[in-house]
mmCIF file of C-alpha atoms in Angstrom:
data_model
loop_
_atom_site.group_PDB
_atom_site.id
_atom_site.type_symbol
_atom_site.label_atom_id
_atom_site.label_comp_id
_atom_site.label_asym_id
_atom_site.label_seq_id
_atom_site.Cartn_x
_atom_site.Cartn_y
_atom_site.Cartn_z
ATOM 1 C CA UNK A 331 23.781 11.700 25.084
ATOM 2 C CA UNK A 332 21.936 8.162 23.649
ATOM 3 C CA UNK A 333 21.981 9.324 19.795
ATOM 4 C CA UNK A 334 19.040 6.038 19.940
ATOM 5 C CA UNK A 335 16.736 8.411 22.243
ATOM 6 C CA UNK A 336 17.957 11.468 19.854
ATOM 7 C CA UNK A 337 17.085 10.104 16.788
ATOM 8 C CA UNK A 338 13.422 9.214 18.998
ATOM 9 C CA UNK A 339 12.982 12.998 20.008
ATOM 10 C CA UNK A 340 13.148 13.765 16.439
ATOM 11 C CA UNK A 341 11.065 12.012 14.848
ATOM 12 C CA UNK A 342 8.584 13.069 17.628
ATOM 13 C CA UNK A 343 9.227 16.187 16.731
ATOM 14 C CA UNK A 344 8.090 15.940 13.335
ATOM 15 C CA UNK A 345 4.735 13.201 13.710
ATOM 16 C CA UNK A 346 3.806 16.232 16.462
ATOM 17 C CA UNK A 347 4.729 19.472 14.244
ATOM 18 C CA UNK A 348 5.665 20.838 18.067
ATOM 19 C CA UNK A 349 8.852 20.235 20.108
ATOM 20 C CA UNK A 350 5.872 21.507 22.871
ATOM 21 C CA UNK A 351 3.323 18.336 21.390
ATOM 22 C CA UNK A 352 6.556 16.270 21.153
ATOM 23 C CA UNK A 353 7.851 16.676 25.017
ATOM 24 C CA UNK A 354 4.226 15.945 26.630
ATOM 25 C CA UNK A 355 4.189 12.732 24.208
ATOM 26 C CA UNK A 356 7.471 11.786 24.889
ATOM 27 C CA UNK A 357 6.971 12.717 29.361
ATOM 28 C CA UNK A 358 9.786 15.205 28.242
ATOM 29 C CA UNK A 359 10.756 18.230 29.315
ATOM 30 C CA UNK A 360 10.710 20.906 26.139
ATOM 31 C CA UNK A 361 14.295 22.509 26.715
ATOM 32 C CA UNK A 362 15.351 18.094 26.902
ATOM 33 C CA UNK A 363 13.614 17.738 23.329
ATOM 34 C CA UNK A 364 15.018 20.949 22.644
ATOM 35 C CA UNK A 365 18.448 19.816 23.625
ATOM 36 C CA UNK A 366 18.249 16.079 21.470
ATOM 37 C CA UNK A 367 17.623 17.544 18.278
ATOM 38 C CA UNK A 368 20.602 19.671 18.636
ATOM 39 C CA UNK A 369 22.310 16.925 19.507
ATOM 40 C CA UNK A 370 20.731 15.384 15.358
ATOM 41 C CA UNK A 371 21.642 18.255 13.976
ATOM 42 C CA UNK A 372 25.364 18.507 15.496
ATOM 43 C CA UNK A 373 25.882 14.833 14.775
ATOM 44 C CA UNK A 374 24.426 14.723 11.357
ATOM 45 C CA UNK A 375 26.024 18.622 10.818
ATOM 46 C CA UNK A 376 23.370 20.163 9.384
ATOM 47 C CA UNK A 377 19.930 21.364 10.500
ATOM 48 C CA UNK A 378 17.322 19.717 10.210
ATOM 49 C CA UNK A 379 13.718 22.052 11.537
ATOM 50 C CA UNK A 380 12.792 25.136 10.272
ATOM 51 C CA UNK A 381 11.260 26.624 14.330
ATOM 52 C CA UNK A 382 9.365 29.542 13.875
ATOM 53 C CA UNK A 383 6.475 30.389 16.456
ATOM 54 C CA UNK A 384 3.610 28.555 15.025
ATOM 55 C CA UNK A 385 5.278 25.727 13.909
ATOM 56 C CA UNK A 386 8.259 23.023 12.784
ATOM 57 C CA UNK A 387 8.884 21.532 9.776
ATOM 58 C CA UNK A 388 11.787 19.914 8.364
ATOM 59 C CA UNK A 389 14.133 21.757 5.785
ATOM 60 C CA UNK A 390 15.231 19.952 2.880
ATOM 61 C CA UNK A 391 18.116 18.150 4.564
ATOM 62 C CA UNK A 392 15.506 17.078 6.866
ATOM 63 C CA UNK A 393 13.535 15.018 4.732
ATOM 64 C CA UNK A 394 16.568 13.545 2.666
ATOM 65 C CA UNK A 395 17.576 12.416 5.987
ATOM 66 C CA UNK A 396 14.412 11.015 7.660
ATOM 67 C CA UNK A 397 13.414 8.270 6.263
ATOM 68 C CA UNK A 398 17.140 6.779 7.163
ATOM 69 C CA UNK A 399 16.630 7.583 10.675
ATOM 70 C CA UNK A 400 13.619 6.238 10.861
ATOM 71 C CA UNK A 401 15.154 3.047 9.103
ATOM 72 C CA UNK A 402 18.075 3.449 11.165
ATOM 73 C CA UNK A 403 15.521 3.659 14.981
ATOM 74 C CA UNK A 404 13.760 0.367 13.548
ATOM 75 C CA UNK A 405 17.577 -1.389 13.383
ATOM 76 C CA UNK A 406 17.949 0.422 16.915
ATOM 77 C CA UNK A 407 14.774 -0.646 18.300
ATOM 78 C CA UNK A 408 14.700 -4.989 16.836
ATOM 79 C CA UNK A 409 18.812 -5.253 18.116
ATOM 80 C CA UNK A 410 17.476 -3.961 21.367
ATOM 81 C CA UNK A 411 14.727 -6.221 21.615
ATOM 82 C CA UNK A 412 16.815 -8.823 21.305
ATOM 83 C CA UNK A 413 18.818 -8.372 24.626
ATOM 84 C CA UNK A 414 15.591 -7.140 26.221
ATOM 85 C CA UNK A 415 14.090 -7.924 29.474
ATOM 86 C CA UNK A 416 10.084 -8.779 29.032
ATOM 87 C CA UNK A 417 10.406 -7.680 33.160
ATOM 88 C CA UNK A 418 12.136 -4.875 32.201
ATOM 89 C CA UNK A 419 10.179 -2.589 30.441
ATOM 90 C CA UNK A 420 9.687 0.475 30.599
ATOM 91 C CA UNK A 421 8.268 4.202 29.424
ATOM 92 C CA UNK A 422 4.455 6.101 29.403
ATOM 93 C CA UNK A 423 1.872 4.643 27.455
ATOM 94 C CA UNK A 424 -1.519 6.499 26.163
ATOM 95 C CA UNK A 425 -4.236 5.023 25.584
ATOM 96 C CA UNK A 426 -7.741 5.998 24.670
ATOM 97 C CA UNK A 427 -10.435 4.069 25.060
ATOM 98 C CA UNK A 428 -14.363 3.960 25.969
ATOM 99 C CA UNK A 429 -16.200 4.878 28.996
ATOM 100 C CA UNK A 430 -17.288 1.523 29.334
ATOM 101 C CA UNK A 431 -14.303 -0.195 28.501
ATOM 102 C CA UNK A 432 -12.089 1.949 30.111
ATOM 103 C CA UNK A 433 -14.329 1.038 33.798
ATOM 104 C CA UNK A 434 -15.798 -2.233 32.795
ATOM 105 C CA UNK A 435 -12.586 -4.203 30.958
ATOM 106 C CA UNK A 436 -9.304 -2.155 30.204
ATOM 107 C CA UNK A 437 -9.009 -1.086 33.634
ATOM 108 C CA UNK A 438 -8.954 -5.019 35.686
ATOM 109 C CA UNK A 439 -6.728 -5.826 32.523
ATOM 110 C CA UNK A 440 -4.159 -3.058 32.707
ATOM 111 C CA UNK A 441 -3.703 -3.584 37.010
ATOM 112 C CA UNK A 442 -2.668 -7.335 35.449
ATOM 113 C CA UNK A 443 -0.400 -6.080 33.051
ATOM 114 C CA UNK A 444 1.179 -3.584 35.660
ATOM 115 C CA UNK A 445 1.257 -5.733 38.176
ATOM 116 C CA UNK A 446 3.919 -7.585 36.158
ATOM 117 C CA UNK A 447 5.476 -5.200 34.238
ATOM 118 C CA UNK A 448 5.536 -2.281 36.993
ATOM 119 C CA UNK A 449 7.326 0.143 35.422
ATOM 120 C CA UNK A 450 5.496 0.933 32.862
ATOM 121 C CA UNK A 451 2.604 4.175 33.120
ATOM 122 C CA UNK A 452 -0.775 4.305 32.152
ATOM 123 C CA UNK A 453 -2.360 7.048 30.467
ATOM 124 C CA UNK A 454 -6.251 6.372 29.802
ATOM 125 C CA UNK A 455 -7.446 9.098 28.052
ATOM 126 C CA UNK A 456 -11.197 7.624 28.771
ATOM 127 C CA UNK A 457 -13.846 9.293 25.793
ATOM 128 C CA UNK A 458 -16.804 7.931 23.606
ATOM 129 C CA UNK A 459 -15.244 10.438 21.410
ATOM 130 C CA UNK A 460 -12.676 8.545 18.610
ATOM 131 C CA UNK A 461 -10.119 11.510 18.265
ATOM 132 C CA UNK A 462 -6.604 12.085 16.678
ATOM 133 C CA UNK A 463 -4.200 9.767 17.847
ATOM 134 C CA UNK A 464 -1.718 11.933 16.403
ATOM 135 C CA UNK A 465 -2.719 15.147 17.545
ATOM 136 C CA UNK A 466 -3.408 14.078 20.549
ATOM 137 C CA UNK A 467 -0.364 12.062 20.671
ATOM 138 C CA UNK A 468 -2.782 8.850 21.499
ATOM 139 C CA UNK A 469 -0.372 5.847 21.624
ATOM 140 C CA UNK A 470 -2.682 3.229 21.608
ATOM 141 C CA UNK A 471 -6.525 2.908 20.502
ATOM 142 C CA UNK A 472 -8.494 0.367 22.202
ATOM 143 C CA UNK A 473 -12.249 0.672 20.795
ATOM 144 C CA UNK A 474 -14.938 -1.314 19.495
ATOM 145 C CA UNK A 475 -16.090 -1.536 15.697
ATOM 146 C CA UNK A 476 -17.224 -3.681 12.721
ATOM 147 C CA UNK A 477 -14.726 -1.543 10.593
ATOM 148 C CA UNK A 478 -11.499 0.249 12.371
ATOM 149 C CA UNK A 479 -9.945 3.446 9.649
ATOM 150 C CA UNK A 480 -7.663 2.494 7.143
ATOM 151 C CA UNK A 481 -5.517 5.104 8.423
ATOM 152 C CA UNK A 482 -4.905 3.391 11.413
ATOM 153 C CA UNK A 483 -2.864 -0.143 11.866
ATOM 154 C CA UNK A 484 -6.143 -2.706 13.946
ATOM 155 C CA UNK A 485 -5.849 -6.377 15.540
ATOM 156 C CA UNK A 486 -8.444 -8.156 16.930
ATOM 157 C CA UNK A 487 -8.306 -8.844 20.192
ATOM 158 C CA UNK A 488 -11.389 -9.563 21.142
ATOM 159 C CA UNK A 489 -15.817 -10.800 19.423
ATOM 160 C CA UNK A 490 -17.409 -8.473 21.538
ATOM 161 C CA UNK A 491 -21.060 -9.795 21.673
ATOM 162 C CA UNK A 492 -24.550 -7.658 22.297
ATOM 163 C CA UNK A 493 -27.999 -8.628 23.349
ATOM 164 C CA UNK A 494 -31.089 -6.522 23.479
ATOM 165 C CA UNK A 495 -32.299 -6.269 27.441
ATOM 166 C CA UNK A 496 -34.778 -4.821 29.135
ATOM 167 C CA UNK A 497 -36.068 -4.333 31.848
ATOM 168 C CA UNK A 498 -38.857 -6.989 33.700
ATOM 169 C CA UNK A 499 -40.554 -3.641 34.882
ATOM 170 C CA UNK A 500 -40.776 -2.276 31.196
ATOM 171 C CA UNK A 501 -42.112 -5.648 29.636
ATOM 172 C CA UNK A 502 -44.673 -5.957 32.046
ATOM 173 C CA UNK A 503 -45.933 -2.679 31.091
ATOM 174 C CA UNK A 504 -45.158 -2.787 27.508
ATOM 175 C CA UNK A 505 -46.072 -6.370 26.544
ATOM 176 C CA UNK A 506 -43.971 -9.016 24.848
ATOM 177 C CA UNK A 507 -41.295 -8.985 22.233
ATOM 178 C CA UNK A 508 -41.643 -12.174 20.381
ATOM 179 C CA UNK A 509 -40.486 -11.101 16.357
ATOM 180 C CA UNK A 510 -38.210 -8.318 15.645
ATOM 181 C CA UNK A 511 -40.529 -6.171 14.478
ATOM 182 C CA UNK A 512 -42.266 -5.987 17.987
ATOM 183 C CA UNK A 513 -39.379 -3.747 18.688
ATOM 184 C CA UNK A 514 -40.936 -1.171 16.239
ATOM 185 C CA UNK A 515 -43.951 -0.431 19.349
ATOM 186 C CA UNK A 516 -41.458 -0.068 21.536
ATOM 187 C CA UNK A 517 -39.460 2.350 23.500
ATOM 188 C CA UNK A 518 -35.381 1.987 22.640
ATOM 189 C CA UNK A 519 -32.711 3.217 23.798
ATOM 190 C CA UNK A 520 -29.865 4.173 21.348
ATOM 191 C CA UNK A 521 -26.556 4.237 21.399
ATOM 192 C CA UNK A 522 -25.444 7.639 19.059
ATOM 193 C CA UNK A 523 -22.469 6.356 17.869
ATOM 194 C CA UNK A 524 -23.202 3.206 16.169
ATOM 195 C CA UNK A 525 -26.367 3.084 13.790
ATOM 196 C CA UNK A 526 -29.079 3.396 16.490
ATOM 197 C CA UNK A 527 -32.365 4.386 14.865
ATOM 198 C CA UNK A 528 -31.429 0.948 12.955
ATOM 199 C CA UNK A 529 -30.719 -2.407 14.178
ATOM 200 C CA UNK A 530 -29.687 -5.429 12.807
ATOM 201 C CA UNK A 531 -30.653 -9.063 13.414
ATOM 202 C CA UNK A 532 -29.914 -12.627 12.654
ATOM 203 C CA UNK A 533 -30.826 -16.261 13.524
ATOM 204 C CA UNK A 534 -30.193 -19.159 11.479
ATOM 205 C CA UNK A 535 -30.425 -18.047 7.415
ATOM 206 C CA UNK A 536 -32.485 -15.212 8.741
ATOM 207 C CA UNK A 537 -31.833 -11.294 8.664
ATOM 208 C CA UNK A 538 -34.043 -8.499 9.751
ATOM 209 C CA UNK A 539 -33.234 -4.842 10.169
ATOM 210 C CA UNK A 540 -35.324 -3.055 12.385
ATOM 211 C CA UNK A 541 -36.017 0.695 12.353
ATOM 212 C CA UNK A 542 -36.431 1.146 15.730
ATOM 213 C CA UNK A 543 -38.047 4.409 17.732
ATOM 214 C CA UNK A 544 -34.646 5.607 20.105
ATOM 215 C CA UNK A 545 -36.834 7.703 22.733
ATOM 216 C CA UNK A 546 -33.331 8.525 24.220
ATOM 217 C CA UNK A 547 -30.520 8.528 22.483
ATOM 218 C CA UNK A 548 -25.817 9.233 24.377
ATOM 219 C CA UNK A 549 -23.200 9.342 23.108
ATOM 220 C CA UNK A 550 -22.084 6.641 25.862
ATOM 221 C CA UNK A 551 -23.171 2.593 26.812
ATOM 222 C CA UNK A 552 -23.663 3.509 30.763
ATOM 223 C CA UNK A 553 -25.497 5.862 29.832
ATOM 224 C CA UNK A 554 -27.994 3.672 28.497
ATOM 225 C CA UNK A 555 -27.623 0.659 30.048
ATOM 226 C CA UNK A 556 -28.678 2.791 33.877
ATOM 227 C CA UNK A 557 -31.789 4.136 31.978
ATOM 228 C CA UNK A 558 -32.378 0.249 30.486
ATOM 229 C CA UNK A 559 -32.013 -0.269 34.863
ATOM 230 C CA UNK A 560 -34.794 1.565 35.574
ATOM 231 C CA UNK A 561 -37.796 0.691 32.822
ATOM 232 C CA UNK A 562 -36.920 3.032 30.261
ATOM 233 C CA UNK A 563 -36.532 0.503 27.458
ATOM 234 C CA UNK A 564 -35.083 -1.442 24.913
ATOM 235 C CA UNK A 565 -31.417 -1.459 25.398
ATOM 236 C CA UNK A 566 -28.626 -3.049 22.523
ATOM 237 C CA UNK A 567 -25.594 -3.345 24.973
ATOM 238 C CA UNK A 568 -22.387 -5.640 24.861
ATOM 239 C CA UNK A 569 -22.622 -8.440 27.336
ATOM 240 C CA UNK A 570 -19.612 -7.632 29.287
ATOM 241 C CA UNK A 571 -21.564 -4.679 30.772
ATOM 242 C CA UNK A 572 -25.444 -6.989 31.044
ATOM 243 C CA UNK A 573 -24.123 -10.020 31.654
ATOM 244 C CA UNK A 574 -24.307 -9.499 35.229
ATOM 245 C CA UNK A 575 -27.909 -7.656 34.755
ATOM 246 C CA UNK A 576 -28.947 -10.691 33.509
ATOM 247 C CA UNK A 577 -28.166 -13.083 35.609
ATOM 248 C CA UNK A 578 -29.355 -11.223 38.529
ATOM 249 C CA UNK A 579 -32.487 -10.378 37.188
ATOM 250 C CA UNK A 580 -32.506 -7.130 36.991
ATOM 251 C CA UNK A 581 -33.022 -7.166 33.343
ATOM 252 C CA UNK A 582 -34.272 -9.409 30.741
ATOM 253 C CA UNK A 583 -32.743 -11.698 27.274
ATOM 254 C CA UNK A 584 -34.497 -9.821 25.169
ATOM 255 C CA UNK A 585 -35.232 -12.406 21.395
ATOM 256 C CA UNK A 586 -32.412 -14.646 23.007
ATOM 257 C CA UNK A 587 -32.452 -16.613 19.300
ATOM 258 C CA UNK A 588 -31.568 -13.438 17.221
ATOM 259 C CA UNK A 589 -27.806 -12.897 16.801
ATOM 260 C CA UNK A 590 -26.770 -8.303 17.154
ATOM 261 C CA UNK A 591 -24.616 -7.637 14.527
ATOM 262 C CA UNK A 592 -21.053 -8.966 15.705
ATOM 263 C CA UNK A 593 -18.912 -6.772 16.413
ATOM 264 C CA UNK A 594 -14.754 -7.023 17.403
ATOM 265 C CA UNK A 595 -12.767 -5.194 20.351
ATOM 266 C CA UNK A 596 -9.292 -3.652 18.286
ATOM 267 C CA UNK A 597 -6.334 -2.497 19.438
ATOM 268 C CA UNK A 598 -5.396 0.245 17.036
ATOM 269 C CA UNK A 599 -2.707 2.632 16.907
ATOM 270 C CA UNK A 600 -1.027 4.909 13.875
ATOM 271 C CA UNK A 601 2.120 3.242 12.477
ATOM 272 C CA UNK A 602 3.885 0.041 12.174
ATOM 273 C CA UNK A 603 7.556 1.792 12.237
ATOM 274 C CA UNK A 604 8.620 2.243 16.146
ATOM 275 C CA UNK A 605 6.141 0.277 18.023
ATOM 276 C CA UNK A 606 7.485 0.016 21.162
ATOM 277 C CA UNK A 607 8.263 -2.720 23.288
ATOM 278 C CA UNK A 608 5.496 -1.685 25.941
ATOM 279 C CA UNK A 609 2.954 -1.044 23.945
ATOM 280 C CA UNK A 610 3.872 -4.230 22.364
ATOM 281 C CA UNK A 611 3.848 -6.541 25.198
ATOM 282 C CA UNK A 612 0.286 -4.431 26.141
ATOM 283 C CA UNK A 613 -1.332 -5.710 23.007
ATOM 284 C CA UNK A 614 -0.499 -9.016 23.662
ATOM 285 C CA UNK A 615 -1.130 -9.181 27.711
ATOM 286 C CA UNK A 616 -4.739 -7.388 26.480
ATOM 287 C CA UNK A 617 -4.860 -10.730 23.765
ATOM 288 C CA UNK A 618 -4.476 -13.332 25.924
ATOM 289 C CA UNK A 619 -6.524 -11.184 29.186
ATOM 290 C CA UNK A 620 -9.490 -11.530 27.297
ATOM 291 C CA UNK A 621 -9.258 -14.442 26.687
ATOM 292 C CA UNK A 622 -8.788 -16.342 30.328
ATOM 293 C CA UNK A 623 -11.558 -13.889 31.308
ATOM 294 C CA UNK A 624 -15.019 -14.591 29.189
ATOM 295 C CA UNK A 625 -17.567 -12.054 30.375
#
């Protein structure tokens, strides 16, 4: 059995704290995970893990060996990349993202990526709630944020512009919005995953923080988009979702001279160590794809 693979399996068992969870992460049977760990222990002639029905923990020898095994595997990964054919990347990558990003941006970007790398399989976990990446065996998260968690490695791959929008019917009924403070008299739609009750706007060197009254809130952006299209009120939306509706006239740009706070789309992962060539290639592809396909 391949010792590099055995080392990778051992490290994943340690990270997951479970043979079953490591098997799910690696898309491997539990029995095969056990065989690889046994291989490592036989090779090193020492017991690396305590196994109980509830959890798996490192032995003293395992703690001593872990850093050396990580360093050895990292060096092996580097050497393997030198001779690797970029067209022959293989593996399975679990990617977490929001509903709106997954549908509007990631689905076509991943399709283009898999056209180039047909042996890479992508598992999209599409939810607006943020999960623990290690616990859920998530390899990569693509998220919109102003400040990613300091517990994760974050690479910005695209600026995400936003716009205030409303339907023509709503504005005809509720009246024009000329200044930011006019928003306080309007029905607004709040996205609960961000600071939905206060909207921050800037024009030149002017800044306004407007406390809005949100008659409808939701934890998912496209739901608010459809509510906005139906005339429910004013919504703060990413431009990748609303540009086509602005062009068609189904939505109007509210306060176009005022720019909401800038956000960024980040590629987030838990550690630089053992970041597979497939994940590295996907991050690079997404950054280039977003640059080549403005919205």
